[in-house]
Every structure is written in C-alpha cells, then in structure tokens.
CSV table of C-alpha atoms and ligand atoms in Angstrom, one decimal:
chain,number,residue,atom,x,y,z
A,1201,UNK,CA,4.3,16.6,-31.0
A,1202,UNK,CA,2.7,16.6,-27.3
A,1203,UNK,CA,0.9,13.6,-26.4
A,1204,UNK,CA,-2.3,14.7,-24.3
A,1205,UNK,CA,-1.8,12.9,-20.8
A,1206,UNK,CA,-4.6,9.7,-20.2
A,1207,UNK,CA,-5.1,11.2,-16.5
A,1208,UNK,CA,-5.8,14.1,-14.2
A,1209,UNK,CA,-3.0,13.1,-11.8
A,1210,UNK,CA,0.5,15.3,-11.8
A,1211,UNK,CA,3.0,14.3,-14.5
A,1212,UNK,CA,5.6,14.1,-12.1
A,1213,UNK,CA,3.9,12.9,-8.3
A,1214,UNK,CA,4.6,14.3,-4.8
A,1215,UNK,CA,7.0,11.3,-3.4
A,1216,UNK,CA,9.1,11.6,-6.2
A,1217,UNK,CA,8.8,15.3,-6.1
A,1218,UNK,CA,10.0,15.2,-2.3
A,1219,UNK,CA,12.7,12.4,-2.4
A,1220,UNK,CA,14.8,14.4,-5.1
A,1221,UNK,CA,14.4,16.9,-2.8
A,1222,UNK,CA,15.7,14.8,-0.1
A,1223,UNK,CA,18.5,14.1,-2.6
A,1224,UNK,CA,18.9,17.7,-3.4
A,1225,UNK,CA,19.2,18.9,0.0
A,1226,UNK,CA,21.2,16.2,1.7
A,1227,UNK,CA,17.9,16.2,4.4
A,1228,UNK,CA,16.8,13.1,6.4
A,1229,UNK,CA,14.4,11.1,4.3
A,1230,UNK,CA,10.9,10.9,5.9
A,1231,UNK,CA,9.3,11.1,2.6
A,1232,UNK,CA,8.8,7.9,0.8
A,1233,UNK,CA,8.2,4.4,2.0
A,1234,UNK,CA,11.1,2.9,1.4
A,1235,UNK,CA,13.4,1.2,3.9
A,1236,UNK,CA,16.8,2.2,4.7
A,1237,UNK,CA,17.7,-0.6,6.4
A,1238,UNK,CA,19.6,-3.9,4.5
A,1239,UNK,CA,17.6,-6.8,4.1
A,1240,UNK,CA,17.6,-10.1,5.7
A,1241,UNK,CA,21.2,-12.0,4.3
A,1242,UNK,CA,19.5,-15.0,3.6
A,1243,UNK,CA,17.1,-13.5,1.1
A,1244,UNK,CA,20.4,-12.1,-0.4
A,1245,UNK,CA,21.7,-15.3,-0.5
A,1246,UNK,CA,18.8,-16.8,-2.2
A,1247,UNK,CA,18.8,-14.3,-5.1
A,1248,UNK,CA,22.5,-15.0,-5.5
A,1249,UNK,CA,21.6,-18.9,-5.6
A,1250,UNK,CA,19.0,-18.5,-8.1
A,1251,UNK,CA,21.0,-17.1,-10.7
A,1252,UNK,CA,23.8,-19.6,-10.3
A,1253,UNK,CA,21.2,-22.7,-10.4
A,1254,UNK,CA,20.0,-21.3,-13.6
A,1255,UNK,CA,16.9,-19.7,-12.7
A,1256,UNK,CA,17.4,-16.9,-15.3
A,1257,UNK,CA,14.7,-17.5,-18.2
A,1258,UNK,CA,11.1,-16.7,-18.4
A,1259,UNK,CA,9.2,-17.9,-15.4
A,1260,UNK,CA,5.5,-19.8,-16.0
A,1261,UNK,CA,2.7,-16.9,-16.4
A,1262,UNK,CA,1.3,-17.3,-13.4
A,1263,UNK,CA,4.3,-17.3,-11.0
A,1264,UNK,CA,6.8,-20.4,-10.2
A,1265,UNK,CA,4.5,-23.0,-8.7
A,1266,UNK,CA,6.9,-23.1,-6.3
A,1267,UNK,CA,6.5,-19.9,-5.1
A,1268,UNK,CA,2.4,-19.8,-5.7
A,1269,UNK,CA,2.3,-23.0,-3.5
A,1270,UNK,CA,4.2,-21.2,-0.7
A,1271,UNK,CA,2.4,-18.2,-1.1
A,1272,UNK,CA,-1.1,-20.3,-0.4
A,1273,UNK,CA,0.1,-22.2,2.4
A,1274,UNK,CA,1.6,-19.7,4.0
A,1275,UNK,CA,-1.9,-18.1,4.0
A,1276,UNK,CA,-3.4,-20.9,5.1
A,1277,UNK,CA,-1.3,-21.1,8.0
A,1278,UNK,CA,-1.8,-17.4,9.1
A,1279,UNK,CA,-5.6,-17.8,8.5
A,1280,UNK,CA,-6.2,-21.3,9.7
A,1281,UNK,CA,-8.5,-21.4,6.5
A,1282,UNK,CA,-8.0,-23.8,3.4
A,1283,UNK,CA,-8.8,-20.7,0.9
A,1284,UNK,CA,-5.6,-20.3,-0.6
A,1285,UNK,CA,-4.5,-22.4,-3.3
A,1286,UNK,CA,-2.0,-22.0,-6.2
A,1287,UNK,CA,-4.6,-21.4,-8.7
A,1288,UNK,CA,-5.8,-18.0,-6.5
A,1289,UNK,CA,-2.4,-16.7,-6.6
A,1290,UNK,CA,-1.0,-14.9,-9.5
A,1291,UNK,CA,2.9,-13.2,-8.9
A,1292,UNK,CA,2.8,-9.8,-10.3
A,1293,UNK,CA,5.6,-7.5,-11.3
A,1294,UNK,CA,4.3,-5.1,-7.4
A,1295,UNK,CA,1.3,-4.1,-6.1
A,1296,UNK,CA,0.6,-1.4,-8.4
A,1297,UNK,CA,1.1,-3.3,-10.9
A,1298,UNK,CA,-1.6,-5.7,-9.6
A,1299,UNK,CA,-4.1,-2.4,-8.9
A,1300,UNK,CA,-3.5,-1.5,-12.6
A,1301,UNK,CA,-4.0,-4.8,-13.9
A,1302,UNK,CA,-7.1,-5.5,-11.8
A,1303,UNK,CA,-8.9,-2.3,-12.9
A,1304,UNK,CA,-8.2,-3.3,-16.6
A,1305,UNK,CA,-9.6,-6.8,-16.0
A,1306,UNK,CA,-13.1,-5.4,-14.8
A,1307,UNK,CA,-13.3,-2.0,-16.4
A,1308,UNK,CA,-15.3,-1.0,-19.5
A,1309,UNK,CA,-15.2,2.6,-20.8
A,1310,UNK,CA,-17.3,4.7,-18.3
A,1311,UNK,CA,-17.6,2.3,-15.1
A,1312,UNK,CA,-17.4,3.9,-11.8
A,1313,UNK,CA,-14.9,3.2,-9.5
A,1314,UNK,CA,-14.9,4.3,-5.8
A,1315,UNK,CA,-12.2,5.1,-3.6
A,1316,UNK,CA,-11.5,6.3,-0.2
A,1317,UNK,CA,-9.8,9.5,0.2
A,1318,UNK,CA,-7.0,10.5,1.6
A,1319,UNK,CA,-5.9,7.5,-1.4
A,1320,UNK,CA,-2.3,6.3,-2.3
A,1321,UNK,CA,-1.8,8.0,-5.4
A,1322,UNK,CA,-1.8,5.2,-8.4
A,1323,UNK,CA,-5.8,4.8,-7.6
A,1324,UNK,CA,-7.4,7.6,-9.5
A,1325,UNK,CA,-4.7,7.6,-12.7
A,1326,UNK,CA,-5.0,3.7,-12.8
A,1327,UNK,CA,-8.8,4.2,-13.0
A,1328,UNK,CA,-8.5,6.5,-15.3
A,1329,UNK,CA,-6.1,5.5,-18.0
A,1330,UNK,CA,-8.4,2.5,-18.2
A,1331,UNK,CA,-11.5,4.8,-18.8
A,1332,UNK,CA,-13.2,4.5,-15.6
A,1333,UNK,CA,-14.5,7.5,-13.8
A,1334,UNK,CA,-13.4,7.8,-10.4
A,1335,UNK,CA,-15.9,8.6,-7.6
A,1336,UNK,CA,-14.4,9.8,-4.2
A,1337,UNK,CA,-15.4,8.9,-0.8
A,1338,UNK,CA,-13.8,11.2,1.8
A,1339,UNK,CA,-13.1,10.1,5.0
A,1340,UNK,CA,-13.5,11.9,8.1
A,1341,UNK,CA,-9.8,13.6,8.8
A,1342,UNK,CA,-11.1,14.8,12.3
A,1343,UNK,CA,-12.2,11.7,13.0
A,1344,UNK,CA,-8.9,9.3,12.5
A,1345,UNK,CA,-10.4,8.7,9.0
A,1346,UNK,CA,-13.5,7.0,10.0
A,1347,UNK,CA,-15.5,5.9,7.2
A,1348,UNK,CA,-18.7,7.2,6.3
A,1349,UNK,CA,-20.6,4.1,5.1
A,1350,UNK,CA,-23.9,6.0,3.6
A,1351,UNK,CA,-21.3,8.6,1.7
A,1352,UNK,CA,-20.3,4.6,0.2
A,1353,UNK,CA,-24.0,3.6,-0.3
A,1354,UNK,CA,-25.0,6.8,-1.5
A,1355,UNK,CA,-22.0,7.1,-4.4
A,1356,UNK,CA,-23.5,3.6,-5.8
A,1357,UNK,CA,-24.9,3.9,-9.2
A,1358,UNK,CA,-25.9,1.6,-12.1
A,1359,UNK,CA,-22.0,2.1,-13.6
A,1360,UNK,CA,-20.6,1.5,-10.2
A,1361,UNK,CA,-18.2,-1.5,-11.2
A,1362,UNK,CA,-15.9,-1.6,-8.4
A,1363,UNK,CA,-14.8,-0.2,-5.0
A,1364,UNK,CA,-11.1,0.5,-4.0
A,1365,UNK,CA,-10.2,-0.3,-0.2
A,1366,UNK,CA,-7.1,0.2,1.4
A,1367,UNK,CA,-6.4,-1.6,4.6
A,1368,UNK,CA,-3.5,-1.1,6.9
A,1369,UNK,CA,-4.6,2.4,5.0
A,1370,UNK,CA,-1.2,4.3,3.7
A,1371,UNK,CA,-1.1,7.1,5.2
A,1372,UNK,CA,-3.0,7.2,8.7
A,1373,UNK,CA,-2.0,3.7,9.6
A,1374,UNK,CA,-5.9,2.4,10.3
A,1375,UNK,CA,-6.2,-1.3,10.2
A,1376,UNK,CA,-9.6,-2.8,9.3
A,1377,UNK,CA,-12.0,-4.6,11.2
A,1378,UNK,CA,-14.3,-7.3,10.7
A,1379,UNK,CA,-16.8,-5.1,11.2
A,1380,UNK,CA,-15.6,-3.0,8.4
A,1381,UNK,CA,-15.6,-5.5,5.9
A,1382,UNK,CA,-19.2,-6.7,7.1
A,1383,UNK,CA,-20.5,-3.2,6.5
A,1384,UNK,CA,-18.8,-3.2,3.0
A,1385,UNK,CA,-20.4,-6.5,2.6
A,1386,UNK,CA,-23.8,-5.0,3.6
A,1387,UNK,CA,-23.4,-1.7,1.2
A,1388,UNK,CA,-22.3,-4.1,-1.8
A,1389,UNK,CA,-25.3,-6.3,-1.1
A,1390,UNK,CA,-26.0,-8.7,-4.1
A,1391,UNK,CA,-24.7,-6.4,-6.7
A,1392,UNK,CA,-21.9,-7.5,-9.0
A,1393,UNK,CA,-19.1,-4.6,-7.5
A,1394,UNK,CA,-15.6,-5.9,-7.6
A,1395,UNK,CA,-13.4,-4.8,-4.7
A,1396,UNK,CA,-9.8,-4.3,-5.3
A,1397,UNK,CA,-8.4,-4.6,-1.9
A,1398,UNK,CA,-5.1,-3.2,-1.5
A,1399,UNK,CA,-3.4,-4.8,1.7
A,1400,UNK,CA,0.8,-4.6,0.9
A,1401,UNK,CA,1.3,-3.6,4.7
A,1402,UNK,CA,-0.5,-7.0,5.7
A,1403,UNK,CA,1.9,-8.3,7.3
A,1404,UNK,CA,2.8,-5.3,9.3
A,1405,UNK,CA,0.0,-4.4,12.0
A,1406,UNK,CA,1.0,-3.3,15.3
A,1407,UNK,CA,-0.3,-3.5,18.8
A,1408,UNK,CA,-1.7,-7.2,19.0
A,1409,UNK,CA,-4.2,-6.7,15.8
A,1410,UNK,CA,-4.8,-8.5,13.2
A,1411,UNK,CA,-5.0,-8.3,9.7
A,1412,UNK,CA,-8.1,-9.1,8.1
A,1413,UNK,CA,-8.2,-10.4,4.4
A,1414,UNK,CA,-10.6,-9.3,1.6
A,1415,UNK,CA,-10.8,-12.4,-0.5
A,1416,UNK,CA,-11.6,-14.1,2.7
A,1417,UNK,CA,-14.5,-12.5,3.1
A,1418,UNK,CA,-17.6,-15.3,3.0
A,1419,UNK,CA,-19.9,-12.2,2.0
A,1420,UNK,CA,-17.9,-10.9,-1.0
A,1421,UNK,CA,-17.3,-14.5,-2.3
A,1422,UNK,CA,-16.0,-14.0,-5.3
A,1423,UNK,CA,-15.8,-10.7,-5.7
A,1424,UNK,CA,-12.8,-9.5,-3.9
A,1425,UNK,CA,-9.0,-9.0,-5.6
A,1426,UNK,CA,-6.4,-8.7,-2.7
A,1427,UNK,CA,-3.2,-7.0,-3.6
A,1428,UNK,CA,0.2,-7.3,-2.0
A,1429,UNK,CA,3.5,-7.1,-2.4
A,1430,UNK,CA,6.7,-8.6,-1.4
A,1431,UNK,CA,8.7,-5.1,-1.4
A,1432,UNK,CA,6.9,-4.0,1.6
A,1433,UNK,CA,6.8,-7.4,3.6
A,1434,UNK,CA,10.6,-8.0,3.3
A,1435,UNK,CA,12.1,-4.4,2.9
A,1436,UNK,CA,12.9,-4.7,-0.8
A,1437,UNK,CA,10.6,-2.3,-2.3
A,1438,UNK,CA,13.5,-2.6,-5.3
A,1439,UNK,CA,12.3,-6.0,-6.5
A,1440,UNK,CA,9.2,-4.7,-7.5
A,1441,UNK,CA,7.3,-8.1,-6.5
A,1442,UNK,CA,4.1,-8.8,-5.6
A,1443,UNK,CA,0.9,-10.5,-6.2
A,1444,UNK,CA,-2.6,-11.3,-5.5
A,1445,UNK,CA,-5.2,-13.4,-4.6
A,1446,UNK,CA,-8.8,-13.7,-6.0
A,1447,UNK,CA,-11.3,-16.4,-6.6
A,1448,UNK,CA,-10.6,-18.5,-9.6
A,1449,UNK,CA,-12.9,-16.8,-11.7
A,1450,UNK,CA,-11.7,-13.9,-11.4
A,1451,UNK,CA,-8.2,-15.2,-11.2
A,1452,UNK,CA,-8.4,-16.4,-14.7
A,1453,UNK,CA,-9.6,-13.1,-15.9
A,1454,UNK,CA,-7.0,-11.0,-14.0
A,1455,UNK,CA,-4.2,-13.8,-16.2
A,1456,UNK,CA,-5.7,-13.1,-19.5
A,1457,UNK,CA,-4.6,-9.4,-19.0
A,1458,UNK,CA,-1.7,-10.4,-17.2
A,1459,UNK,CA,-0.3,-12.6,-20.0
A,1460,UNK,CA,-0.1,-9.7,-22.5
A,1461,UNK,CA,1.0,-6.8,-19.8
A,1462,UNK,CA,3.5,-8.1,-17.5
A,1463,UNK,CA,3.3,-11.6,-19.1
A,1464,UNK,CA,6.0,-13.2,-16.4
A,1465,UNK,CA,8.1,-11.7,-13.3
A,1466,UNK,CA,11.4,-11.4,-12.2
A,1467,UNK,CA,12.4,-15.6,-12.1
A,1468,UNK,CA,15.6,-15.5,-9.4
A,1469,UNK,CA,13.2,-13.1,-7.2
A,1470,UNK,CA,10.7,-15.5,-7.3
A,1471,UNK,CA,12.7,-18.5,-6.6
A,1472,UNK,CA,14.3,-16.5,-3.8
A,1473,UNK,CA,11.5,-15.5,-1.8
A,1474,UNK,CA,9.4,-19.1,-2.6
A,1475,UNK,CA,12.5,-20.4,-0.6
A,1476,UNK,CA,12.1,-17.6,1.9
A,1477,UNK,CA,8.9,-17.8,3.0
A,1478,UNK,CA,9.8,-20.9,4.3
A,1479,UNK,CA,12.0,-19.6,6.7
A,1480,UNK,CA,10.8,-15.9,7.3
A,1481,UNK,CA,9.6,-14.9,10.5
A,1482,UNK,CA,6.4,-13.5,9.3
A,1483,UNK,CA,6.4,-11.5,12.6
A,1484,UNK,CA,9.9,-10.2,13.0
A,1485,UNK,CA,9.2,-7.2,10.7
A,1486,UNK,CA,6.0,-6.0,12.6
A,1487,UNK,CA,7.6,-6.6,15.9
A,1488,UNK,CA,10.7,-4.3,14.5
A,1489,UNK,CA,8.4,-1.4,13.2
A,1490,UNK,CA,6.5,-0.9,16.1
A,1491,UNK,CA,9.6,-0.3,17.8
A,1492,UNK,CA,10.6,2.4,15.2
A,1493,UNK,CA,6.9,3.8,15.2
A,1494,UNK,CA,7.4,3.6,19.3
A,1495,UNK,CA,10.7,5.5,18.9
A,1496,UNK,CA,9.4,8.0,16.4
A,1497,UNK,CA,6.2,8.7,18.4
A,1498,UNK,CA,8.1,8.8,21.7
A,1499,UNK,CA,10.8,11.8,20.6
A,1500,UNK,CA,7.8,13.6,19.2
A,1501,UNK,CA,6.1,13.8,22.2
A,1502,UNK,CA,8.0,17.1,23.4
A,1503,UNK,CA,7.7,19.0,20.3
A,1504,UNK,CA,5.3,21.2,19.1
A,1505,UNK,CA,4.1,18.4,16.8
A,1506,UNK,CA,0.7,16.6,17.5
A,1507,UNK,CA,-0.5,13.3,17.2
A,1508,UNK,CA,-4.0,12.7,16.1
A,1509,UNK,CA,-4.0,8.7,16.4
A,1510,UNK,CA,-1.6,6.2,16.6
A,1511,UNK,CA,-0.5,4.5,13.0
A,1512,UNK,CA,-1.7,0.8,13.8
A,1513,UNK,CA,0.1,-1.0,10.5
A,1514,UNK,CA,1.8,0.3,7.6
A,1515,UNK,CA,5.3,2.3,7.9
A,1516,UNK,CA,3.4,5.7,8.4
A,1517,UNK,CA,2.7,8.0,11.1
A,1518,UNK,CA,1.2,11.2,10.2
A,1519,UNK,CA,1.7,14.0,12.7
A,1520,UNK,CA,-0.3,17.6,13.0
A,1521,UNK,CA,2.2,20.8,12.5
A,1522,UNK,CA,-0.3,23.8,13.1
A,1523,UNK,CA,1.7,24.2,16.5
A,1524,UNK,CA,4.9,24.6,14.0
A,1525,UNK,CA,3.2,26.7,11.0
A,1526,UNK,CA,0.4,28.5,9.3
A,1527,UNK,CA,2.0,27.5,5.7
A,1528,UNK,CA,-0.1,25.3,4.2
A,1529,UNK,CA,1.0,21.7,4.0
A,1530,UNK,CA,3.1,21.6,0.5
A,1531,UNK,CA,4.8,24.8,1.7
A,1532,UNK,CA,5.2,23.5,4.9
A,1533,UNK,CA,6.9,19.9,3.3
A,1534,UNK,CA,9.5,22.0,1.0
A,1535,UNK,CA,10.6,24.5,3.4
A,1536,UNK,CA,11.4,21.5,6.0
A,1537,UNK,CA,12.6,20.0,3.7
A,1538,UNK,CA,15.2,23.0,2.3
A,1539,UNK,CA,15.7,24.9,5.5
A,1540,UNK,CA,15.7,21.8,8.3
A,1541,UNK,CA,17.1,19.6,6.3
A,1542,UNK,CA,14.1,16.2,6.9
A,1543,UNK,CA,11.8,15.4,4.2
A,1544,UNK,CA,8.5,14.5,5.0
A,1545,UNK,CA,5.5,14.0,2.5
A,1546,UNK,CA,2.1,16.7,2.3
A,1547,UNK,CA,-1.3,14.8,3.9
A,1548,UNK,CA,-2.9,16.6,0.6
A,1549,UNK,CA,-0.6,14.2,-1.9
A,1550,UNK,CA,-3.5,11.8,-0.8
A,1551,UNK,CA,-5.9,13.9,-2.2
A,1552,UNK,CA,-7.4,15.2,-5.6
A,1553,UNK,CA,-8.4,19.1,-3.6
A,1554,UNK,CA,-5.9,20.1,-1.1
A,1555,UNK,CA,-8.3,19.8,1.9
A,1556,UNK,CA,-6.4,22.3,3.7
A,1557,UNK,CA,-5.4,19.9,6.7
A,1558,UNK,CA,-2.5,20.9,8.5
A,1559,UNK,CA,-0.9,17.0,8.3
A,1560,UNK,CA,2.4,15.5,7.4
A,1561,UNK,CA,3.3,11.9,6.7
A,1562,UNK,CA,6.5,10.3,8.0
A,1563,UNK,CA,8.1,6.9,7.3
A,1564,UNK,CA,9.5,5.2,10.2
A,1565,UNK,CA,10.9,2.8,8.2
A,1566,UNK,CA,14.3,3.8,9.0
A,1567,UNK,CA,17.4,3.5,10.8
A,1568,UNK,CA,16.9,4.4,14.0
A,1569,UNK,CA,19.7,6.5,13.3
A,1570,UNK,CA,18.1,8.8,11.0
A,1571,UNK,CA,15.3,8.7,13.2
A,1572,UNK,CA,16.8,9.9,16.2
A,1573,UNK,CA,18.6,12.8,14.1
A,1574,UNK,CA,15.8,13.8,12.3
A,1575,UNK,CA,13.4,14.0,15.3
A,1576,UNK,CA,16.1,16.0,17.3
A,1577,UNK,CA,15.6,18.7,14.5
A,1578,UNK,CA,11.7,18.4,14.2
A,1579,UNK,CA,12.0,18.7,18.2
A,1580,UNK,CA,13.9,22.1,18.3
A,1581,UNK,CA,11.3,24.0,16.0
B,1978,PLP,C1,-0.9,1.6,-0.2
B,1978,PLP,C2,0.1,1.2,-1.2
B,1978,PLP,N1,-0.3,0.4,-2.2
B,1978,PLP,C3,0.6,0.0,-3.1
B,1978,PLP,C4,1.9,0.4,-3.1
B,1978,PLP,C5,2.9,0.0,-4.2
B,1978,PLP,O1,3.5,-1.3,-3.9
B,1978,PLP,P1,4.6,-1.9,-4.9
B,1978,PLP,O2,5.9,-1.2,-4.7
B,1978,PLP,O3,4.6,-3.3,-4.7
B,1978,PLP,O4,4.1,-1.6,-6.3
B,1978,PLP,C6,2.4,1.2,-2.0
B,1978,PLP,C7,3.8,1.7,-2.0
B,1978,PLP,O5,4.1,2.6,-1.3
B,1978,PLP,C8,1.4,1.6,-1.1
B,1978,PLP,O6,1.8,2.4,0.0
C-alpha cells in the first residue's frame, strides 16, 4: 500500500540530498547549516548537571519557568522593552517545529498563506500538510532580494490568513529593517493576517546591525508569532530546541496545539541553556561568524566566483558561479561536489521552479580549517 504524500515538496529535500553526498564523497561540507565547531564547555557541563540533579522527567507544557523567565528577560534586556514575559514564551521541540505548529494553530482548510521566495524549505510543505494553499511572493534575485511590497499587497485575498517572513533571511543573509516591518505593517493594515516570523539567526547579524523583532512590532500587536531556536544561537543544531514568542492570545492558542503535538521538550536541555543564558555572551557568536564570513568572502575574492551582496546575518553566503559554469545550479552542486570534493547547496532548493539563477549557498559556519581548504579548491577552478 502507498500512502499519497500530504505535499508538493520532494520526499527526500536538497540538504539532505547534498550532505550524504558530502558523506559519500569525503568533500568539504559547505552544504547544510550546521556547525562544525564544538560548543561552548559550559553548556556541556550544564547538560551533564541536569541529568545528575535529576532533571530527567517531563518538563511543564510550556517550558521550565526557569528557562521561559530567562528567555524574557534576556529579551528585555537586548530590547530595552518590558514585552517579554514568561507567559509569551513557549519552548518548542526547534524552530520548525514552532513554524509547523503555528501554521496548525491559525490554519483552516483552504487559507492562504504567503511566503517570500527564495524560502527555507519547511514553509510550503508545513502549509500544506495543514491544508493551506501557499501563495509565493518572489523577491528580486538581481536586486539582493529586495522585496516587492505591491507583489505582497496585490497576493492578499479574502482567504489570506497569514504571511511567512524570514529575517536574517536563510540564504542571502538580508537583515530587516524597521522600515520593512512598517511596510508589512502598512500592507497588513487592519486585517486579521497572522505573521509567522521566522528569526533563528537573531542573534547573529553582522556589521553593527541590529536585529529587529516581529512580535515587537507596535503595528502588528498581536498578530505576530516569532520563531527561534536555540540550535542556531549556540551551535547545537542537535538539541533540536527552540521556541517562540507571541502575544498571550495567541500564545494560548499556539499551547493548545502544542500540548497534543510536542506536548513537552527535552527537560536537561532546557535546564541547561535556562542556566546558560545567564552567562552567554550573546555577542561572542556574531562577532566569531563575521570573521568566518570575512575569511570566506576574502579567499573568494581571487576566484572566478562572484559576490552579489554581502550576507549581513545568518551562516550563509551565497556566491555567483557563471564565471566557473554553464551547468545549471543542481548540476553545478553535484559535480562540485563529486569531482572537487566541497559541497555546497543549489540557490533553486529555495525555490518551488528552478529560476534558472546561476547561485550557490555556502555555510561558513565552519572551522576555519575547512574553510581555508575548501576555498583553495573553489579558488583553482
Ligand atoms: C531559516 C530557518 N528556519 C528554521 C530552521 C530550522 O531550525 P531548527 O533546527 O531549530 O528547527 C533553519 C535551519 O536551518 C533555518 O535556516
């Protein structure tokens, strides 16, 4: 018996596709986003700790109010605001987790959801398997992804329930402005459009700027659902921790789906990291990224690779190869991949139609060891 699939996506997607390559091939991993380097030993310890003090049942629905508490102050703290507060914060099992679980909390069968394209890859399936209808909004690709606010207003329709945004955006590494979020506020105007605001590279942002938060947003009171996770702030993707932050409305609405998904998350990881973020520097990894993006970006500068526009957050950085290649960029991926040896991820993963843009993604989020080997190769070509 063959189950029909619940989703237009691939059965098996392009990141895992490439890292078994990566695997496969013994090549330099470039692909997915996930660190190489080892995380910071007291967060080790802390785990450790938890499990011997007997942290090892069922935490509270919600999160640890230990952790929830932390989580809101250390908000506060970045924002100077008073927003936060434990009953905004819900821990979730990651962020995609916290994507899914948001689109089932505001979905009814045939809602419209809008995302921006080029879109990390959970979006459209996530809408989907909850019987929304996804509507795409591309963004300009010559134009470092610029947004094309009356393509936005223009998508809007009765069944338009919510928006997706993405900001520091996975993969061109464009960080949002206020002025983005007042123009979202504007499109949105008084109707009742959720937006699920996906922000797990929030804490890294590079070159002075700030992050900007959606549930913040004095305009969108109410209606915005910010997503992060833990895995990208701290380099342990593994965890699969997160959670988000929303209005207490929709808080509570977000739990009732919550309590019969995930129901409760990983108790010694959230008893570590409600100890850690006491402790973290909240700016040591930003400040340690931008000098991996630096080092990427500078060895790159001889080859036949070009830059379009500098990543400003995330771990990305994605680079033009029509100097190297006419293949188109999946061929392109595999056969650096098979016959150089680095594995780097397709631009067109991000998208539904290959848009036929001659664009790879690479993660900096490496040793600078790997790095510095891997560029030397994409140097010679
Ligand atoms: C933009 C974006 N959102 C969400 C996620 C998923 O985060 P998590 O591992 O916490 O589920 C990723 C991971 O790469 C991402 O890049």
């Amino acid at each position: 018996m063959i189950l029909p699939s619940k989703h237009s996506a691939a059965a098996v997607n392009i990141f895992t596709t490439m890292s078994s390559l990566a695997r496969k091939e013994n090549a330099y991993n470039l692909s997915q986003g996930l660190p190489d380097f080892p995380i910071a030993p007291a967060l080790s310890d802390l785990l450790k700790e938890a499990t011997v003090e007997g942290f090892n049942q069922y935490a509270p629905m919600p999160g640890l109010p230990e952790l929830r508490q932390n989580i809101a102050s250390s908000f506060n703290k970045r924002y100077s605001s008073n927003y936060c507060a434990p009953d905004r914060v819900t821990v979730t099992p990651g962020a995609t987790y916290g994507i899914f679980t948001a689109l089932t909390t505001v979905l009814n069968k045939g809602d419209e959801v809008i995302y921006l394209e080029p879109a990390f890859d959970c979006y459209v399936p996530a809408i989907e398997i909850n019987g929304g209808i996804p509507v795409r909004v591309q963004l300009d690709a010559q134009k470092n992804f610029e947004i094309d606010w009356q393509q936005i207003s223009d998508s809007i329709t009765p069944k338009t329930k919510a928006i997706i945004i993405n900001t520091p955006h996975n993969p061109s590494g464009k960080v949002w402005a206020q002025n983005d979020w007042d123009k979202l506020a504007a499109v949105i105007g008084h109707r009742d459009i959720y937006v699920i605001s996906d922000e797990v590279y929030d804490t890294i942002v590079y070159d002075g700027l700030q992050h900007i938060p959606g549930f913040l947003q004095k305009n969108l009171e109410g209606k915005v659902l910010s997503v992060y996770s833990f895995g990208k702030m701290y380099h342990i993707t593994g965890w699969k921790i997160g959670f988000v932050i929303a209005a207490p409305a929709f808080t509570e609405a977000f739990r009732s789906i919550h309590q019969y998904l995930g129901f409760s998350v990983n108790t010694p990881a959230q008893y570590a990291l409600a100890k850690y973020l006491l402790i973290a520097d909240q700016e040591a990894s930003a400040i340690m990224l931008q000098a991996k993006r630096d080092l990427l970006v500078s060895r790159m500068q001889s080859s036949k690779f070009r830059l379009n526009a500098l990543s400003k957050g995330s771990y990305f950085q994605l680079f033009d190869y029509s100097g190297v290649s006419s293949l188109d960029d999946v061929s392109f991926a595999r056969w650096l991949a098979i016959e150089h040896k680095v594995a780097t991820v397709p631009l067109s993963a991000f998208y539904r139609v290959p848009p036929g843009i001659k664009q790879i993604r690479l993660s900096f989020a490496k040793n600078d060891d790997v790095l510095n080997a891997a560029t030397a190769i994409l140097g010679n070509l």
